[in-house]
Amino acid sequence: MRQQKTLGCSCPLGKAMSALGSKWKPIIVLVINNRKLRFGEIAARIAVISRKVLTDQLREMETDHLLTRQEFKETPPRVEYCLTEKGLALLPILDLLEKWESEYDMKTENALT
Amino acid sequence: MRQQKTLGCSCPLGKAMSALGSKWKPIIVLVINNRKLRFGEIAARIAVISRKVLTDQLREMETDHLLTRQEFKETPPRVEYCLTEKGLALLPILDLLEKWESEYDMKTENALT
């Protein structure tokens, strides 16, 4: 009998895709990069994302240990987000994913013209 | 004035994540790999995915040029799926993503014990 490897939600790739979730999370990782950014600064760098969606995504990413949220007791209050070691380790992979899309997007466009 | 790079749905990473969509598509890419597989063979290798969801995912992946669907006029009819050049180019990136998840999953577990 041929051995079959079955994959499901709990395999590492399934987990990784669950953590990355929507298309927004990888974009947020790329935007924050190795900086400390405030909510408004992240929002300003990502077009067409609502404040509500961005808030939810940041909260989920904090739970998934992709970023940390630091609150400063100042007036007005200041909140900064930065990537964790896990989040930072994602950067070179997202870079490859971006290059992959750009390369094959161009090839498809060339094939259509 | 500081130059701000704004990112949105149409940036390469946004497009890549749209093409990869749910967590299922990367898993399907990994399962097909460099083989030609029938629908039933793909279904058997992925736990907890319904035939309806698998059918939809395969159709969308064909539209996004990640795989090709070849139909053989036989009795009973035979349909085989294989990755395109674009789909194959995703394999090493998904491999890195899998390793990333495994590594940090283990670190989180160790930190909790």
XYZ file of C-alpha atoms in Angstrom:
226
model
C 0.000 0.000 0.000
C 1.318 3.422 -0.913
C 2.008 5.623 2.058
C 0.010 8.814 2.010
C 0.954 11.931 3.913
C -2.194 13.761 4.890
C -2.130 17.460 5.687
C -4.640 19.499 7.632
C -5.197 22.705 9.586
C -2.682 21.769 12.247
C 0.302 21.312 9.909
C 2.929 24.110 10.150
C 1.930 25.647 6.808
C -1.753 25.652 7.806
C -0.813 27.351 11.056
C 1.433 29.867 9.263
C -1.358 30.776 6.844
C -3.812 31.093 9.733
C -1.421 33.478 11.505
C -0.892 35.485 8.332
C -4.625 35.359 7.770
C -5.902 38.002 5.424
C -3.738 39.811 2.942
C -3.417 42.695 5.424
C -1.161 41.034 7.981
C 1.842 40.457 5.690
C 1.443 44.056 4.465
C 1.410 45.320 8.076
C 4.579 43.289 8.812
C 6.290 44.839 5.776
C 5.162 48.355 6.722
C 6.330 48.187 10.356
C 9.571 46.443 9.324
C 12.361 47.192 11.806
C 10.771 50.421 13.074
C 8.560 51.443 15.962
C 5.402 52.915 14.508
C 2.283 54.477 15.965
C -1.200 53.440 14.865
C -1.639 56.599 12.774
C 1.714 56.068 11.055
C 0.782 52.500 10.077
C -2.650 53.626 8.854
C -1.097 56.414 6.764
C 1.219 53.959 4.999
C -1.487 51.474 4.016
C -4.055 52.666 1.512
C -7.693 51.501 1.689
C -7.661 49.894 5.129
C -10.264 51.083 7.636
C -9.248 51.980 11.211
C -11.575 49.223 12.470
C -9.925 46.527 10.310
C -6.419 47.764 11.176
C -7.238 47.694 14.916
C -8.529 44.101 14.666
C -5.542 42.942 12.614
C -3.028 44.496 15.037
C -4.771 42.872 18.007
C -4.718 39.419 16.344
C -1.060 39.863 15.377
C -0.229 40.705 19.001
C -1.981 37.486 20.122
C -0.011 35.521 17.497
C 3.283 36.987 18.794
C 4.018 38.761 15.494
C 4.222 42.195 17.098
C 4.228 43.961 20.454
C 2.150 46.937 21.489
C 3.773 49.378 23.896
C 1.650 51.980 25.651
C 3.224 55.169 27.056
C 1.394 56.971 29.839
C 1.665 60.403 28.284
C -0.829 63.132 27.423
C -2.009 62.529 24.756
C -1.406 58.753 25.207
C 1.153 57.239 22.844
C 1.036 53.645 21.573
C 3.827 52.130 19.500
C 3.951 48.873 17.595
C 7.065 46.924 16.668
C 7.724 43.440 15.309
C 8.811 40.587 17.563
C 11.692 38.255 16.624
C 9.053 36.015 14.980
C 7.644 38.943 12.994
C 11.105 40.109 11.919
C 11.978 36.573 10.740
C 9.050 36.809 8.344
C 10.500 39.795 6.465
C 12.881 37.912 4.082
C 10.120 35.382 3.289
C 7.634 38.139 2.448
C 10.308 39.732 0.307
C 10.576 36.497 -1.725
C 6.777 36.330 -1.996
C 6.683 39.890 -3.301
C 9.382 39.135 -5.903
C 7.528 35.951 -6.914
C 4.310 37.879 -7.546
C 6.078 40.703 -9.411
C 7.939 38.275 -11.670
C 4.951 36.159 -12.657
C 2.606 39.139 -12.862
C 4.940 40.624 -15.458
C 5.188 37.312 -17.347
C 1.374 37.030 -17.466
C 1.076 40.604 -18.700
C 3.690 39.995 -21.394
C 1.898 36.821 -22.488
C -1.356 38.753 -22.869
C 0.105 41.541 -25.026
C 8.275 66.443 4.355
C 8.983 62.768 4.985
C 8.268 60.586 2.019
C 5.693 57.942 2.781
C 5.324 54.762 0.803
C 1.679 53.740 0.847
C 0.720 50.139 0.225
C -2.643 48.753 -0.802
C -4.406 45.805 -2.410
C -2.649 46.299 -5.719
C 0.919 46.034 -4.356
C 2.708 42.749 -5.250
C 2.401 41.353 -1.721
C -1.310 42.184 -1.583
C -1.745 40.424 -4.927
C 0.310 37.432 -3.764
C -1.776 37.070 -0.631
C -4.975 37.377 -2.659
C -3.768 34.604 -4.974
C -2.782 32.421 -2.030
C -6.071 33.343 -0.404
C -7.156 30.958 2.292
C -4.804 28.617 4.071
C -5.857 25.843 1.696
C -4.146 27.054 -1.451
C -0.550 26.870 -0.137
C -1.344 23.411 1.243
C -2.702 22.317 -2.159
C 0.478 23.636 -3.846
C 2.602 21.651 -1.394
C 0.516 18.495 -1.880
C 0.589 18.546 -5.698
C 4.281 19.512 -5.691
C 5.993 18.269 -8.869
C 3.441 15.512 -9.521
C 0.332 15.084 -11.627
C -2.507 14.277 -9.272
C -6.180 13.473 -9.706
C -8.871 15.224 -7.694
C -9.360 12.166 -5.460
C -5.632 11.886 -4.811
C -5.428 15.523 -3.698
C -8.525 15.120 -1.491
C -7.071 11.981 0.131
C -3.861 13.814 1.058
C -5.567 16.785 2.718
C -7.500 16.078 5.886
C -10.679 17.999 6.760
C -11.284 19.694 3.413
C -14.700 19.182 1.818
C -14.994 18.233 -1.876
C -16.936 21.484 -2.486
C -14.179 23.666 -0.957
C -11.432 21.727 -2.786
C -13.268 22.122 -6.113
C -13.609 25.889 -5.600
C -9.984 26.312 -4.534
C -8.691 24.332 -7.546
C -10.832 26.405 -9.915
C -9.542 29.703 -8.452
C -5.946 28.453 -8.572
C -6.408 27.588 -12.267
C -7.672 31.144 -12.900
C -4.643 32.549 -11.026
C -2.271 30.430 -13.180
C -1.011 28.426 -10.197
C -2.025 25.086 -11.698
C -3.365 23.502 -14.847
C -6.264 21.086 -15.152
C -5.982 18.449 -17.875
C -9.032 16.442 -18.867
C -8.675 13.056 -20.574
C -11.583 11.798 -22.667
C -11.609 8.327 -21.203
C -14.263 6.145 -19.601
C -14.474 6.907 -16.710
C -13.221 10.470 -17.408
C -9.823 11.302 -15.916
C -8.775 14.788 -14.747
C -5.242 15.593 -13.629
C -3.868 18.655 -11.899
C -0.280 19.861 -11.987
C 1.480 23.065 -10.965
C 2.451 25.693 -13.517
C 5.928 27.298 -13.530
C 4.432 29.998 -11.257
C 3.057 27.380 -8.847
C 6.346 25.451 -8.803
C 8.267 28.664 -8.029
C 6.174 28.987 -4.867
C 7.439 25.690 -3.411
C 10.742 26.937 -1.882
C 8.951 29.971 -0.398
C 6.277 27.784 1.222
C 9.050 25.585 2.527
C 10.600 28.607 4.304
C 7.174 29.591 5.665
C 6.692 26.099 7.037
C 10.117 26.167 8.725
C 9.384 29.653 10.139
C 6.143 28.438 11.730
C 7.739 25.242 13.111
C 10.659 27.140 14.625
C 8.625 29.823 16.387
C 5.854 27.431 17.353
C 8.468 25.375 19.206
C 9.966 28.494 20.842
C 6.510 29.588 22.068
C 5.833 26.108 23.443
C 9.205 26.064 25.236
C 8.530 29.509 26.705
C 5.200 28.297 28.087
C 6.605 25.211 29.804
